CSV table of C-alpha atoms and ligand atoms in Angstrom, one decimal:
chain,number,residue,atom,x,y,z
A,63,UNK,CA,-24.1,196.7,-185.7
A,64,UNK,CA,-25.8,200.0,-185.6
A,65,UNK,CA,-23.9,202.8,-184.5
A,66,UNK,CA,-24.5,204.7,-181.0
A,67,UNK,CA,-23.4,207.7,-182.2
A,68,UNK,CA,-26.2,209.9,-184.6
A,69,UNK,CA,-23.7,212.6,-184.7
A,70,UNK,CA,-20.2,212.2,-183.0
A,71,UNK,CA,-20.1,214.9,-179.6
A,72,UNK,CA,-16.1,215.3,-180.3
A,73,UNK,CA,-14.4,216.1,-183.0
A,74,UNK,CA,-12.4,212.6,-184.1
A,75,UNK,CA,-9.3,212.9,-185.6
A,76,UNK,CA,-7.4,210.7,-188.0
A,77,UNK,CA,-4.6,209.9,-185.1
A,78,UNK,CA,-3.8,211.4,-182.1
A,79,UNK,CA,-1.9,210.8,-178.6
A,80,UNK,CA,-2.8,208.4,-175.6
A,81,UNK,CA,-1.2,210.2,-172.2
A,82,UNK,CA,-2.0,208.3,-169.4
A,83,UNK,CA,-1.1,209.0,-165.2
A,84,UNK,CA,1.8,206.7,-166.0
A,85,UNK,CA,3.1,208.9,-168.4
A,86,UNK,CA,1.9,212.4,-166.5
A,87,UNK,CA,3.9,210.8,-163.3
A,88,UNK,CA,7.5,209.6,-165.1
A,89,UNK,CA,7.3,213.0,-166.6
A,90,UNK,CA,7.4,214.9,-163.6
A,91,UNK,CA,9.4,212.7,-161.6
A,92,UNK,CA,12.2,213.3,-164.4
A,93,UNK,CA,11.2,217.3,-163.7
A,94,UNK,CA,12.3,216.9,-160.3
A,95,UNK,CA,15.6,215.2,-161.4
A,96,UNK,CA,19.2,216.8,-161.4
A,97,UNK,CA,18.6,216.0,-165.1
A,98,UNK,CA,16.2,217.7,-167.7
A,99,UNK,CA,18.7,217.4,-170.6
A,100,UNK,CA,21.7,215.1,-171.1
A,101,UNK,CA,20.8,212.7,-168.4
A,102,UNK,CA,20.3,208.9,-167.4
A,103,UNK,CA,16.4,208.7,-169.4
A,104,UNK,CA,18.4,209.4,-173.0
A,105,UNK,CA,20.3,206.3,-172.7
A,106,UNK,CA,17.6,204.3,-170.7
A,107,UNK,CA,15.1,205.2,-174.1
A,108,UNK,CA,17.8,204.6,-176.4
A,109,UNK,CA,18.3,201.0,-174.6
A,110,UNK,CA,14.5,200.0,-174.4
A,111,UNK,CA,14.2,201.2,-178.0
A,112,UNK,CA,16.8,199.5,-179.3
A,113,UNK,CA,15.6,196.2,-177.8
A,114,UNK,CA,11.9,196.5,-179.0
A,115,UNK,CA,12.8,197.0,-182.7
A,116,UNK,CA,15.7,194.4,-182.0
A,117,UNK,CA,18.7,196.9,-183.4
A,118,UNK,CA,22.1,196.7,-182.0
A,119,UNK,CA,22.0,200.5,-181.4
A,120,UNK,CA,19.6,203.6,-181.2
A,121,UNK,CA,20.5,207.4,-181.1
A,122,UNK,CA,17.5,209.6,-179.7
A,123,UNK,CA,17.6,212.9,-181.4
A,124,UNK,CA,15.1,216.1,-181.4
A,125,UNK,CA,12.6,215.0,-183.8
A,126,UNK,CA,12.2,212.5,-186.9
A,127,UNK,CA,13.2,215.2,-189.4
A,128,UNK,CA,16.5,215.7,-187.2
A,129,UNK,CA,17.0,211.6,-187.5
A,130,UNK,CA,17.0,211.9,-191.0
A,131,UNK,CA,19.5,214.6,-191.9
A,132,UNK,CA,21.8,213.2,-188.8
A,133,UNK,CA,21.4,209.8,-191.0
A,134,UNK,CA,22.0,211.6,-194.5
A,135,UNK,CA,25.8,213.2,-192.6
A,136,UNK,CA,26.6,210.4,-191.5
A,137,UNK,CA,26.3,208.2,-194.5
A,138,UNK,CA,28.5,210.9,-196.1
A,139,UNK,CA,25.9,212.5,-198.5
A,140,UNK,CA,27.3,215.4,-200.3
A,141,UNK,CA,26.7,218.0,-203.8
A,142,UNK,CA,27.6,214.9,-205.5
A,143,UNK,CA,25.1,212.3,-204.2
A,144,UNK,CA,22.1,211.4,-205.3
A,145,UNK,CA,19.7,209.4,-203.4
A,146,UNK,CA,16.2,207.5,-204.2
A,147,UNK,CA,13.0,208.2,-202.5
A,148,UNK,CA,9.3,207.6,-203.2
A,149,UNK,CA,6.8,210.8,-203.5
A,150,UNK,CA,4.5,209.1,-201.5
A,151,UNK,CA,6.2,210.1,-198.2
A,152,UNK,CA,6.3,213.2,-195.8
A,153,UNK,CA,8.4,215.6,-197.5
A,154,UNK,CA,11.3,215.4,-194.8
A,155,UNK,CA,12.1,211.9,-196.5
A,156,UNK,CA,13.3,213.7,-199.1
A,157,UNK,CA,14.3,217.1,-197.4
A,158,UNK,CA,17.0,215.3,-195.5
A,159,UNK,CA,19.5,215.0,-199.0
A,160,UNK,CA,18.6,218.7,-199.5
A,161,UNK,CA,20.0,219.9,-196.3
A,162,UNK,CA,23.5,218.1,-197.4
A,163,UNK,CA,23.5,219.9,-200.7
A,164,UNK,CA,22.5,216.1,-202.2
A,165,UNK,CA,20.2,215.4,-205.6
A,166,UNK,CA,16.6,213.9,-204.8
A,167,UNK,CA,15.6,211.5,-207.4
A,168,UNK,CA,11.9,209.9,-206.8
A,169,UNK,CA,10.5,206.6,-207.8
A,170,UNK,CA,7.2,205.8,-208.3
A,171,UNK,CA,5.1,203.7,-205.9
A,172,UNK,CA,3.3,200.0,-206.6
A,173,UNK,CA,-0.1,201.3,-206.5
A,174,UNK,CA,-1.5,198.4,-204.2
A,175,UNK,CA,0.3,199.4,-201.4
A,176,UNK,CA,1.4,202.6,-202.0
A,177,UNK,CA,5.0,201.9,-201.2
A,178,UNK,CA,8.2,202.6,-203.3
A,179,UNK,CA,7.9,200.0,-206.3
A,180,UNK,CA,11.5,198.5,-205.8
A,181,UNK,CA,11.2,197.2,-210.0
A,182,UNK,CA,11.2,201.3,-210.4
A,183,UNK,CA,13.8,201.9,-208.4
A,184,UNK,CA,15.8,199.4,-209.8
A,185,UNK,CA,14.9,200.6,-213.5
A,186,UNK,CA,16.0,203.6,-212.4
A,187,UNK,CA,19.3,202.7,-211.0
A,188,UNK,CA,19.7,200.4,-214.6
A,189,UNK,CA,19.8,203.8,-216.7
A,190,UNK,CA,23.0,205.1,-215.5
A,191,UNK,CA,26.2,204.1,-215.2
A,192,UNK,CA,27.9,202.6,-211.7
A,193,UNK,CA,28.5,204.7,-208.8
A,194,UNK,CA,25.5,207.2,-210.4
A,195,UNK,CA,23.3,206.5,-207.4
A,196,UNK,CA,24.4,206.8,-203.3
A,197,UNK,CA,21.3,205.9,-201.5
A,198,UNK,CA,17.6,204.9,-201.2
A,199,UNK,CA,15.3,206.0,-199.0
A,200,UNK,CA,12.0,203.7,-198.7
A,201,UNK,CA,9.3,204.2,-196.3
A,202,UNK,CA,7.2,201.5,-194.3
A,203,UNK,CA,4.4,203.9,-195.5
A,204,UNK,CA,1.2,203.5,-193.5
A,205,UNK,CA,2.8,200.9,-191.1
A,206,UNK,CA,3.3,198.6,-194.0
A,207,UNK,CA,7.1,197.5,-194.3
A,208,UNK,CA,8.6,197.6,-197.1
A,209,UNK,CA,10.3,194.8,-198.5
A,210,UNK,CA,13.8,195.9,-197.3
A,211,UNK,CA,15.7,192.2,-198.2
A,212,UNK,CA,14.7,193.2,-202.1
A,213,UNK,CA,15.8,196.6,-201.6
A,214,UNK,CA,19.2,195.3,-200.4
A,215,UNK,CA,19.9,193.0,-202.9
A,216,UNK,CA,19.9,195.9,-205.4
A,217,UNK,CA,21.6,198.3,-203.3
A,218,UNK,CA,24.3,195.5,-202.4
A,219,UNK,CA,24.3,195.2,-206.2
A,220,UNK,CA,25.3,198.6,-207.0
A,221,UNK,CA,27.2,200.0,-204.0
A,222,UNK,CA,24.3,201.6,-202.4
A,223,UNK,CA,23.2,202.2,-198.7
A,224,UNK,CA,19.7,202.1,-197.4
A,225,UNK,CA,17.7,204.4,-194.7
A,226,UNK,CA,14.6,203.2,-193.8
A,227,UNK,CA,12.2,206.0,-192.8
A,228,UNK,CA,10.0,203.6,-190.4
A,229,UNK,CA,8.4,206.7,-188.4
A,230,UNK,CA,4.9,204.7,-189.6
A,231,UNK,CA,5.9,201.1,-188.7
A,232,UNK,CA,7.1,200.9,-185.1
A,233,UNK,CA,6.7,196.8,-184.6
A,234,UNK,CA,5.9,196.5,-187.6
A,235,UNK,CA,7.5,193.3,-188.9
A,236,UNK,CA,8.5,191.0,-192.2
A,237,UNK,CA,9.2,187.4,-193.2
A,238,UNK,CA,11.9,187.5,-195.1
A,239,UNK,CA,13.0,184.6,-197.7
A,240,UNK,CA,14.9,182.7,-194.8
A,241,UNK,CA,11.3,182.4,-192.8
A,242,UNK,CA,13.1,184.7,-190.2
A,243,UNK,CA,11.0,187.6,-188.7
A,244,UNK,CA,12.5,190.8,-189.5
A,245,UNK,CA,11.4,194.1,-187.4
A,246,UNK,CA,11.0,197.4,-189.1
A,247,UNK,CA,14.3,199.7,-187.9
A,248,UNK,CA,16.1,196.2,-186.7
A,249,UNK,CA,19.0,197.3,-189.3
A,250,UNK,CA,19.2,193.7,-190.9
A,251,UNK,CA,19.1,195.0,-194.3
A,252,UNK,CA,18.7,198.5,-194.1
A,253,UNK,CA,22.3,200.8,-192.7
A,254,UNK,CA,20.1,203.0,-190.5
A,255,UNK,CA,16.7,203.6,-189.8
A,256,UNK,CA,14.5,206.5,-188.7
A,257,UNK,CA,11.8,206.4,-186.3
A,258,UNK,CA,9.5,209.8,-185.3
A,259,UNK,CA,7.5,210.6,-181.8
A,260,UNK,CA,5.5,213.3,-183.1
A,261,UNK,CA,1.8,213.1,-181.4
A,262,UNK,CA,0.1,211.2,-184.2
A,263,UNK,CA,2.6,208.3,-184.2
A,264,UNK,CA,2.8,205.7,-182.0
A,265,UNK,CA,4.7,206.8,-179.7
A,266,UNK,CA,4.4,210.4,-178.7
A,267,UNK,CA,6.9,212.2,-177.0
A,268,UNK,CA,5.2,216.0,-178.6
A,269,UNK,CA,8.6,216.3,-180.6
A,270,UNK,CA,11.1,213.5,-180.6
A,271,UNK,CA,13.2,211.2,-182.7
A,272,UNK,CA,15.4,208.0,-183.2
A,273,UNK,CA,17.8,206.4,-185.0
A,274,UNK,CA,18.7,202.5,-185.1
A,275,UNK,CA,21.5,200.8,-186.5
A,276,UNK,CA,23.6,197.7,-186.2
A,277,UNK,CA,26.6,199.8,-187.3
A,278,UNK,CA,28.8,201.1,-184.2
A,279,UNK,CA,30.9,203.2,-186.5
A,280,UNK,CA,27.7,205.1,-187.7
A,281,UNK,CA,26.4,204.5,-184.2
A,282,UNK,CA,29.5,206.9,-182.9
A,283,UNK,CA,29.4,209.3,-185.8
A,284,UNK,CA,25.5,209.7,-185.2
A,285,UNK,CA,26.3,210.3,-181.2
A,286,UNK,CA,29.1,213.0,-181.8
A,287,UNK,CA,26.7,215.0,-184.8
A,288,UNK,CA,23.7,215.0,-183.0
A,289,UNK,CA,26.1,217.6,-180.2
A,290,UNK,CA,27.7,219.9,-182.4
A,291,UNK,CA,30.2,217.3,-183.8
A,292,UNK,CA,31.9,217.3,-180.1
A,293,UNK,CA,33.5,214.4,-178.8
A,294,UNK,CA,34.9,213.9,-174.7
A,295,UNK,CA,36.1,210.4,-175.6
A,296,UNK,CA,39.8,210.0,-174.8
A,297,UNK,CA,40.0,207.3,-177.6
A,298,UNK,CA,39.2,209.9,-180.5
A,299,UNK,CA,40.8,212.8,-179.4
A,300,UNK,CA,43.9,214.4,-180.8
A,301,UNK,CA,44.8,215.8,-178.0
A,302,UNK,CA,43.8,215.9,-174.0
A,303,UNK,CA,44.3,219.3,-171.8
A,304,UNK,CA,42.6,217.7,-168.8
A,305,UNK,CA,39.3,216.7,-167.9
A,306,UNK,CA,37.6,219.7,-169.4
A,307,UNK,CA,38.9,219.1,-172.2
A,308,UNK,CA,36.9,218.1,-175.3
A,309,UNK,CA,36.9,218.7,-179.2
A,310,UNK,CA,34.5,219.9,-181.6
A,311,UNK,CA,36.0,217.8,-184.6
A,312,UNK,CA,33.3,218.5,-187.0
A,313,UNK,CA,30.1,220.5,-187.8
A,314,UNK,CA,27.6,219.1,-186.3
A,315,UNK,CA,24.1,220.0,-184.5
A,316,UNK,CA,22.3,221.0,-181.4
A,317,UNK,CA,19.6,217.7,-182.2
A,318,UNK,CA,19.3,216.3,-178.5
A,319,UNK,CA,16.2,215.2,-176.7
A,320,UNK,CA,15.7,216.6,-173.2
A,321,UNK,CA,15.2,214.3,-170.6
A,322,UNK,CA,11.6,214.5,-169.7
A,323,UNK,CA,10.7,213.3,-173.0
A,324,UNK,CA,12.4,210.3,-173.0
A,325,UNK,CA,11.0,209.7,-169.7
A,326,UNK,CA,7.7,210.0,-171.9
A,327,UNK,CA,8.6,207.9,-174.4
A,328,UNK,CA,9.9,205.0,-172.0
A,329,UNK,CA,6.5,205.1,-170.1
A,330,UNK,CA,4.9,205.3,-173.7
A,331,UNK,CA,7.1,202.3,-175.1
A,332,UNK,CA,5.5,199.8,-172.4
A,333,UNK,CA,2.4,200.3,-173.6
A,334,UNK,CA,3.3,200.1,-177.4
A,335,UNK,CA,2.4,196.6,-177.8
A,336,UNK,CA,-1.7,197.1,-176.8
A,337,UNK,CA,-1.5,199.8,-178.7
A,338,UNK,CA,-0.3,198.1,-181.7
A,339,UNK,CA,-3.2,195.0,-181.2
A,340,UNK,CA,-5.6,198.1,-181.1
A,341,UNK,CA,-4.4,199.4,-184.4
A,342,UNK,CA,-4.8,196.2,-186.1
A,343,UNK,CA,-8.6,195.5,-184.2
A,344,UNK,CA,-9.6,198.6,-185.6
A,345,UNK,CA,-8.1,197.3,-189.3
A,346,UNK,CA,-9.9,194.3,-189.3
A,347,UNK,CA,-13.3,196.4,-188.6
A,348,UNK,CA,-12.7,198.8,-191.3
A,349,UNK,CA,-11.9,196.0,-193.3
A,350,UNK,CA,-14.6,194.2,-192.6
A,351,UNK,CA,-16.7,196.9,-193.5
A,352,UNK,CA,-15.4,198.0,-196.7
A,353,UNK,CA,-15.0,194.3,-198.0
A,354,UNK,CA,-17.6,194.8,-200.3
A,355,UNK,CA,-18.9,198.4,-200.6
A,356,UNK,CA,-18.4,199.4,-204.5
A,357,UNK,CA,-16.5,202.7,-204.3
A,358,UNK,CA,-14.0,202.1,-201.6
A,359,UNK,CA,-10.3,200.8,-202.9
A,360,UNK,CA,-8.0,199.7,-200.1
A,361,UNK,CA,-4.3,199.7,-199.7
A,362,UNK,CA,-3.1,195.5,-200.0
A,363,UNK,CA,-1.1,194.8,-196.6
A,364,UNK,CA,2.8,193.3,-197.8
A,365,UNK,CA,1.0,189.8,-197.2
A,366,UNK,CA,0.2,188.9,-200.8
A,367,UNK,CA,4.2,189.9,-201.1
A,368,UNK,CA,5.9,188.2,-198.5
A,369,UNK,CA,3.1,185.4,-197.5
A,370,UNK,CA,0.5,185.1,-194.9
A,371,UNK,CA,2.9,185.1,-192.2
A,372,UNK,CA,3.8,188.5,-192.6
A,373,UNK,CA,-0.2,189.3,-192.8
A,374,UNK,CA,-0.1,190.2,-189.4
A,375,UNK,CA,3.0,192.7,-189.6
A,376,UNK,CA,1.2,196.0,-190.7
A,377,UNK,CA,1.3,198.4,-188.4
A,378,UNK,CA,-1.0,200.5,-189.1
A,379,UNK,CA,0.1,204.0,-189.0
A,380,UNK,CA,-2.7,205.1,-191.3
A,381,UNK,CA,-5.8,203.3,-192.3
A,382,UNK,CA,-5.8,204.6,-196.2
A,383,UNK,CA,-9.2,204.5,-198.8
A,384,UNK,CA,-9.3,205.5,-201.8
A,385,UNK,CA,-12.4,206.6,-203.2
A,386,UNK,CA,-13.4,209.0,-206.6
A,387,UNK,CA,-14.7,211.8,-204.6
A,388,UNK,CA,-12.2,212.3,-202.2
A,389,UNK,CA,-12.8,216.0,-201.9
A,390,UNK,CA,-16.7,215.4,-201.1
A,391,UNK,CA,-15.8,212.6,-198.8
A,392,UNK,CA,-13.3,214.9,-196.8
A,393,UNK,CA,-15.7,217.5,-196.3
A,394,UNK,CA,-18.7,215.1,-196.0
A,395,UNK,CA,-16.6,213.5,-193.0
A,396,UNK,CA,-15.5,217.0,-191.7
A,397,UNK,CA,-19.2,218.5,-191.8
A,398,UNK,CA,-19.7,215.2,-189.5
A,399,UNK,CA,-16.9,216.0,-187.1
A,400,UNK,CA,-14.4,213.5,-188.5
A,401,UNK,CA,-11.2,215.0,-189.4
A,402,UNK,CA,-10.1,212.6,-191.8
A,403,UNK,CA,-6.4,213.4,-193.5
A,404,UNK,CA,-4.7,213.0,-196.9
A,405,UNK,CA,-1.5,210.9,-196.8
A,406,UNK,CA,0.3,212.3,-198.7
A,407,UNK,CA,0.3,215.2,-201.6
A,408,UNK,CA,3.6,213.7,-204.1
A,409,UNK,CA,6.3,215.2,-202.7
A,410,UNK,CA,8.0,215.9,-206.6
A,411,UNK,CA,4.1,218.2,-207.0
A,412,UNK,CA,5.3,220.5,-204.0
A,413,UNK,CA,6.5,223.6,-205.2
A,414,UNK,CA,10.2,223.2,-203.7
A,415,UNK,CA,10.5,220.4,-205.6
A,416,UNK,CA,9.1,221.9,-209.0
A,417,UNK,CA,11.6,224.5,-208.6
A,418,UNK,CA,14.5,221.8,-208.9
A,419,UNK,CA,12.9,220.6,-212.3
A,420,UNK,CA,10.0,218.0,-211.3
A,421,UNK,CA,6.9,218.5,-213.1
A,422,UNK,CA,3.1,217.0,-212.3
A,423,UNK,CA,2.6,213.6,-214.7
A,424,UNK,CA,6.1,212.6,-213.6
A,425,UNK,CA,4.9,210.0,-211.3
A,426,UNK,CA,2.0,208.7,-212.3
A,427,UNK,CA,1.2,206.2,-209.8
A,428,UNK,CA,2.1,208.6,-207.7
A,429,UNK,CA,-0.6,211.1,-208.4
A,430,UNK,CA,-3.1,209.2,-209.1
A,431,UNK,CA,-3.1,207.3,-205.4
A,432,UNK,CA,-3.4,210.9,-204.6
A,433,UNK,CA,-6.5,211.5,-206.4
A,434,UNK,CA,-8.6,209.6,-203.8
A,435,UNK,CA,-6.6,209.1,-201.0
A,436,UNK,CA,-8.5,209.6,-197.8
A,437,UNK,CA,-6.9,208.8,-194.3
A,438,UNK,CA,-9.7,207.6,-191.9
A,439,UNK,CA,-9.5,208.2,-188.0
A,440,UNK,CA,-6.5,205.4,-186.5
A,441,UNK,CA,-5.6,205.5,-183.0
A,442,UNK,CA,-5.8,203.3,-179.7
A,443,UNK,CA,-8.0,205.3,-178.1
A,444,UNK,CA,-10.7,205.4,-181.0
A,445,UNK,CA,-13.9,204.1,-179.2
A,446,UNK,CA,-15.7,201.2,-181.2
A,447,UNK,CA,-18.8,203.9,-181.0
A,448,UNK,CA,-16.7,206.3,-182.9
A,449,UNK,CA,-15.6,203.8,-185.5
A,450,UNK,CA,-18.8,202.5,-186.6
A,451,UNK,CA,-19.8,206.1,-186.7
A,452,UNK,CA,-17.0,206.5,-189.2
A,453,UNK,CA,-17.9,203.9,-191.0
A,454,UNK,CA,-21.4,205.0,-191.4
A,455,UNK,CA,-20.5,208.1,-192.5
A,456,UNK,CA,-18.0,206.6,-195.2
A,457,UNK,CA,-20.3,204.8,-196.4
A,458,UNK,CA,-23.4,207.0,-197.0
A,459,UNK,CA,-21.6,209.6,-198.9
A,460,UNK,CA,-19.4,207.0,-201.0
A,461,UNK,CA,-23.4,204.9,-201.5
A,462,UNK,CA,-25.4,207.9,-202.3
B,777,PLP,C1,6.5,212.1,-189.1
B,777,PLP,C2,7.4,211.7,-190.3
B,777,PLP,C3,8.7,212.3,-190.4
B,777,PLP,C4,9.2,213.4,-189.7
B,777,PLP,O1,9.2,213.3,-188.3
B,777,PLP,P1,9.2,214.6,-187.4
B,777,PLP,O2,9.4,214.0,-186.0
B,777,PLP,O3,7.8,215.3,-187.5
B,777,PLP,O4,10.3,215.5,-187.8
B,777,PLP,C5,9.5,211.8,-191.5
B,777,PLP,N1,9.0,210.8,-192.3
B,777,PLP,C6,7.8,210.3,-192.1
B,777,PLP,C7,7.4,209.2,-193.1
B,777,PLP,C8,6.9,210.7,-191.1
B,777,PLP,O5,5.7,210.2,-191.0
């Protein structure tokens, strides 16, 4: 197919939002509510939620980041924990055991997919004696799920509990070793799970977060943190003055969502399944295209892992090339308009992290899947013109 495009007239970036008249309309119909905060929508999205990743339970918090360190309280981590996490990850993966005073131990990734090598993590947990280790924290990096029954085995082995940042993978999906089709965040093998709705992720509500579980005693810690560790119900109060009464019976957080977002994210939510198909068309086309072209690695999809069946469970969060001049591809692409993106730089590189005693060469995998990582342009909206334009692009700087 020849492209349409010569040169692209807009700027395309590597992901962005889809706001439709549906969305503008629930918005302002919640605006004209008695409720912009702490009203019926936060429960009505936690509901809807809960029931498209198929979790008992969902908590909707300020953002992703907010999820995570809501998560980290409530599974108790402390100065004395230490909790696994892959540098391939946005750093608030990590950041989350920080803000509880916790240690950050990384992993290295497999490099075919990119996602947290669970033979390195369980390597890692081998070293040290029992009880070392609190948590893991794996990400469904890219939209590709990780496989959370392994993970659970060894965490079940050694006493461990399991977050699964899935902010990349909403409907993304598994077949596990039963045959039974496990949804990213549905809290069958992982305690909690973390979802965010910042603009470039599948469901945009401009900041917003959630948390699922099938756990209703971390389901009503998580409620009570995310409000400044208050409680009103009657059932876990020490005491009861009247009905103003209400206790602050820990120190929690101002992390709620106001209302009008999670009128957002409802009207977003019904259209998350054609936005999904979208993400995987525009897969297969990029895959297509880069079958064959000497130069351009891609990631493997959990497939070869978990079987064909679960070929079809990416969800495509990122569409990730690697390539041995990423620098003159990136600036090739953005001379051309496309603003492609790097995914990520290893979080143990990052200065923060160096300060606590992580050095470069620690994770090689790592680092070099960093080396020529390159993001391309993923998003519903992405015309086909666009795309081929991409593509065209890609592949006259990676064939000259
Ligand atoms: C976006 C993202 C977060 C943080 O979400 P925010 O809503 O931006 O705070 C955490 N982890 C991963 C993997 C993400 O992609």
């Amino acid at each position: 197919m020849n492209s349409e495009l010569s040169s692209s007239p807009k700027p395309i970036p590597y992901g962005r939002q889809n706001i439709t008249e549906d969305d503008v309309a629930a918005v302002v119909d919640t605006l004209q509510s008695d409720f912009l905060t702490q009203g019926p929508k936060v429960a009505a999205f936690e509901r809807a939620f809960a029931d498209y990743v198929g979790a008992d339970f969902a908590v909707a918090v300020s953002n992703g980041t907010a999820a995570l360190h809501l998560c980290a309280m409530a599974l108790g981590v402390n100065e004395e924990s230490r909790v696994i996490t892959t540098p391939i990850t946005f750093v608030a993966s990590a950041n989350c055991v920080r803000y509880c005073g916790g240690t950050v131990e990384f992993a290295d990734i497999d490099p075919a997919t990119a996602l947290l090598d669970v033979e390195k993590v369980r390597q890692l947990i081998e070293s040290k004696p029992k009880g070392y280790y609190s948590g893991i924290i794996p990400v469904d990096f890219a939209g590709n799920p990780v496989n959370l029954e392994e993970f659970r085995k060894l965490a079940d082995a050694h006493g461990l509990w399991i977050i699964e940042d899935a902010c990349h993978a909403p409907g993304g999906y598994f077949f596990d070793s039963n045959g039974e089709q496990q949804h990213c965040g549905n809290g069958k093998y992982a305690d909690l799970a973390i979802f965010s709705f910042h603009p470039v992720k599948h469901i945009a509500t401009g900041e917003g977060g959630m948390i699922t579980t099938n756990d209703e005693k971390l389901y009503k810690e998580l409620l009570k943190l995310r409000t400044h560790g208050i409680t009103r119900d009657p059932e876990l109060m020490e005491e009861n003055h009247g009905g103003w009464y209400m206790e602050m019976q820990e120190l929690g957080y101002n992390y709620r969502i106001p209302d009008m977002l999670c009128a957002l994210g409802i009207s977003q939510l019904q259209r998350a399944d054609a936005g999904l198909a979208r993400r995987k068309g525009i897969a297969k086309v990029y895959d297509e295209a880069f079958a064959d072209v000497p130069g351009i690695t891609t990631l493997q999809t959990t497939a070869a892992a978990f079987g064909e069946a679960s070929a079809t469970g990416h969800a495509y969060h990122l569409y990730v090339i690697q390539v041995q001049d990423r620098k003159g591809l990136y600036d090739f692409l953005r001379e051309h308009n496309i603003f492609a993106q790097v995914h990520y730089i290893p979080a143990h590189t990052m200065p923060y992290y160096r300060s606590l005693g992580y050095q470069k060469g620690d994770f090689p995998a790592a680092e070099q899947y960093y080396a020529g990582c390159l993001s391309l342009p993923m998003y519903p909206t992405l015309t086909q013109e666009e795309q081929q334009y991409v593509i065209e692009k890609v592949k006259a700087f990676v064939g000259r």
